[in-house]
């Protein structure tokens, strides 16, 4: 599990960089401040997640991630269909 966390983060990073590079011609200077609002917390969360993954067993991480995905899914469905 400890190899899966950095590998997943690397794949997400590469995927995001490819998407960013593909649309760079539409990117304007004002978007950098907007982008920074998301990059700073994401980077902090990545570092925090890597640190926490060293101390929590893989079985617990899997279960917690499953619950997290379930809660996010319910929140998205609620937002789209009820609110």
Coordinates of N, CA and C in Angstrom, one line a residue:
X1 N 0.8 -1.2 0.0 CA 0.0 0.0 0.0 C 0.9 1.3 0.0
X2 N 2.0 1.2 0.6 CA 2.9 2.4 0.7 C 3.4 2.7 -0.7
X3 N 3.5 1.7 -1.6 CA 4.0 2.0 -2.9 C 2.8 2.6 -3.8
X4 N 1.6 2.2 -3.4 CA 0.4 2.6 -4.2 C 0.1 4.1 -4.0
X5 N 0.3 4.6 -2.9 CA 0.0 6.1 -2.6 C 0.9 7.0 -3.5
X6 N 2.2 6.8 -3.5 CA 3.0 7.7 -4.3 C 2.8 7.5 -5.8
X7 N 2.6 6.2 -6.2 CA 2.3 5.9 -7.6 C 1.0 6.5 -8.1
X8 N 0.0 6.5 -7.3 CA -1.3 7.1 -7.6 C -1.1 8.6 -7.7
X9 N -0.4 9.2 -6.8 CA -0.2 10.7 -6.9 C 0.7 11.0 -8.1
X10 N 1.6 10.2 -8.5 CA 2.4 10.5 -9.7 C 1.5 10.4 -10.9
X11 N 0.7 9.4 -11.0 CA -0.2 9.3 -12.2 C -1.2 10.5 -12.3
X12 N -1.7 10.9 -11.1 CA -2.6 12.1 -11.1 C -1.8 13.3 -11.6
X13 N -0.6 13.5 -11.1 CA 0.2 14.6 -11.5 C 0.5 14.7 -13.0
X14 N 0.9 13.5 -13.5 CA 1.2 13.5 -14.9 C 0.0 13.7 -15.8
X15 N -1.1 13.1 -15.4 CA -2.4 13.4 -16.1 C -2.8 14.8 -16.0
X16 N -2.6 15.5 -14.9 CA -3.0 16.9 -14.8 C -2.0 17.8 -15.6
X17 N -0.7 17.4 -15.6 CA 0.2 18.2 -16.4 C -0.1 18.1 -17.9
X18 N -0.4 16.9 -18.4 CA -0.8 16.7 -19.8 C -2.0 17.5 -20.1
X19 N -3.0 17.5 -19.3 CA -4.2 18.3 -19.5 C -3.9 19.8 -19.5
X20 N -3.1 20.2 -18.6 CA -2.7 21.6 -18.6 C -1.9 22.0 -19.8
X21 N -1.0 21.2 -20.3 CA -0.2 21.5 -21.5 C -1.0 21.5 -22.7
X22 N -2.0 20.6 -22.8 CA -2.9 20.6 -24.0 C -3.7 21.8 -24.1
X23 N -4.1 22.5 -23.0 CA -5.0 23.6 -23.0 C -4.2 24.9 -22.7
X24 N -2.9 24.9 -22.8 CA -2.1 26.1 -22.4 C -2.4 27.3 -23.3
X25 N -2.7 27.0 -24.6 CA -3.0 28.1 -25.5 C -4.2 29.0 -25.1
X26 N -5.1 28.4 -24.3 CA -6.3 29.1 -23.8 C -6.1 29.7 -22.4
X27 N -4.9 29.4 -21.8 CA -4.6 29.8 -20.4 C -4.2 31.3 -20.4
X28 N -4.8 32.1 -19.6 CA -4.5 33.5 -19.6 C -3.8 33.8 -18.2
X29 N -3.2 35.0 -18.1 CA -2.4 35.3 -17.0 C -3.2 35.3 -15.7
X30 N -4.4 35.7 -15.7 CA -5.3 35.8 -14.5 C -5.5 34.4 -14.0
X31 N -5.4 33.4 -14.8 CA -5.7 32.0 -14.3 C -4.6 31.5 -13.3
X32 N -3.4 32.1 -13.3 CA -2.4 31.6 -12.4 C -2.7 31.8 -11.0
X33 N -3.4 33.0 -10.6 CA -3.8 33.2 -9.2 C -4.9 32.2 -8.8
X34 N -5.8 31.9 -9.8 CA -6.8 31.0 -9.5 C -6.2 29.6 -9.3
X35 N -5.3 29.2 -10.2 CA -4.6 27.9 -10.1 C -3.9 27.7 -8.8
X36 N -3.2 28.8 -8.3 CA -2.4 28.7 -7.1 C -3.3 28.4 -5.9
X37 N -4.6 28.9 -5.9 CA -5.5 28.6 -4.8 C -5.8 27.1 -4.7
X38 N -5.6 26.4 -5.7 CA -5.9 24.9 -5.7 C -4.6 24.1 -5.5
X39 N -3.5 24.6 -6.1 CA -2.2 23.9 -6.0 C -1.6 23.9 -4.6
X40 N -1.7 25.0 -3.9 CA -1.1 25.0 -2.6 C -1.7 24.0 -1.6
X41 N -3.1 24.0 -1.5 CA -3.7 23.0 -0.6 C -3.5 21.6 -1.1
X42 N -3.5 21.4 -2.4 CA -3.3 20.0 -3.0 C -1.9 19.5 -2.7
X43 N -0.9 20.4 -2.8 CA 0.5 20.0 -2.5 C 0.6 19.7 -1.0
X44 N 0.0 20.5 -0.1 CA 0.1 20.3 1.3 C -0.6 18.9 1.6
X45 N -1.8 18.7 1.0 CA -2.5 17.4 1.2 C -1.7 16.2 0.8
X46 N -1.0 16.4 -0.3 CA -0.2 15.3 -0.8 C 0.9 14.9 0.2
X47 N 1.6 16.0 0.7 CA 2.7 15.7 1.7 C 2.1 15.1 3.0
X48 N 1.0 15.6 3.4 CA 0.3 15.1 4.6 C -0.1 13.7 4.4
X49 N -0.6 13.4 3.3 CA -1.1 12.0 3.0 C 0.1 11.0 2.9
X50 N 1.2 11.4 2.4 CA 2.4 10.6 2.3 C 3.0 10.4 3.7
X51 N 2.9 11.4 4.6 CA 3.4 11.2 5.9 C 2.5 10.3 6.7
X52 N 1.2 10.5 6.6 CA 0.2 9.6 7.4 C 0.3 8.2 6.9
X53 N 0.5 8.0 5.6 CA 0.6 6.6 5.0 C 1.7 5.8 5.7
X54 N 2.7 6.4 6.2 CA 3.8 5.7 6.8 C 3.4 5.1 8.2
X55 N 2.3 5.6 8.8 CA 2.0 5.2 10.2 C 0.7 4.4 10.2
X56 N -0.1 4.3 9.2 CA -1.4 3.6 9.2 C -1.3 2.4 8.3
X57 N -1.8 1.3 8.8 CA -1.7 0.0 8.0 C -2.5 0.2 6.7
X58 N -2.1 -0.6 5.7 CA -2.8 -0.6 4.4 C -4.2 -0.9 4.5
X59 N -4.6 -1.9 5.3 CA -6.0 -2.3 5.4 C -6.9 -1.2 5.9
X60 N -6.4 -0.4 6.9 CA -7.2 0.7 7.4 C -7.2 1.8 6.3
X61 N -6.1 2.1 5.6 CA -6.2 3.1 4.5 C -7.2 2.7 3.4
X62 N -7.2 1.4 3.1 CA -8.2 1.0 2.0 C -9.6 1.2 2.5
X63 N -9.9 0.9 3.7 CA -11.2 1.0 4.2 C -11.6 2.5 4.3
X64 N -10.7 3.3 4.8 CA -11.0 4.8 5.0 C -11.2 5.4 3.6
X65 N -10.3 5.0 2.6 CA -10.5 5.5 1.3 C -11.8 5.1 0.7
X66 N -12.3 3.9 0.9 CA -13.6 3.4 0.4 C -14.7 4.2 1.0
X67 N -14.6 4.5 2.3 CA -15.7 5.4 2.9 C -15.6 6.8 2.4
X68 N -14.4 7.3 2.1 CA -14.3 8.6 1.6 C -14.9 8.7 0.2
X69 N -14.6 7.8 -0.6 CA -15.2 7.7 -2.0 C -16.7 7.6 -1.9
X70 N -17.2 6.8 -1.0 CA -18.7 6.7 -0.9 C -19.3 8.0 -0.5
X71 N -18.7 8.7 0.5 CA -19.3 10.0 1.0 C -19.2 11.0 -0.1
X72 N -18.1 11.1 -0.9 CA -18.0 12.0 -2.0 C -19.0 11.7 -3.1
X73 N -19.2 10.4 -3.4 CA -20.2 10.0 -4.3 C -21.6 10.5 -3.9
X74 N -22.0 10.2 -2.7 CA -23.3 10.6 -2.1 C -23.5 12.2 -2.2
X75 N -22.4 12.9 -1.9 CA -22.4 14.3 -1.9 C -22.7 14.8 -3.4
X76 N -22.0 14.2 -4.3 CA -22.2 14.6 -5.7 C -23.6 14.3 -6.2
X77 N -24.1 13.1 -5.9 CA -25.4 12.7 -6.3 C -26.5 13.7 -5.7
X78 N -26.3 14.0 -4.4 CA -27.2 14.9 -3.7 C -27.2 16.3 -4.4
X79 N -26.0 16.8 -4.7 CA -25.9 18.1 -5.3 C -26.5 18.1 -6.7
X80 N -26.3 17.0 -7.5 CA -26.8 17.0 -8.8 C -28.3 16.8 -8.9
X81 N -28.9 15.9 -8.0 CA -30.3 15.5 -8.2 C -31.2 16.1 -7.2
X82 N -30.7 16.6 -6.1 CA -31.6 17.1 -5.0 C -31.5 18.6 -4.9
X83 N -30.3 19.1 -4.8 CA -30.2 20.6 -4.6 C -30.3 21.4 -5.8

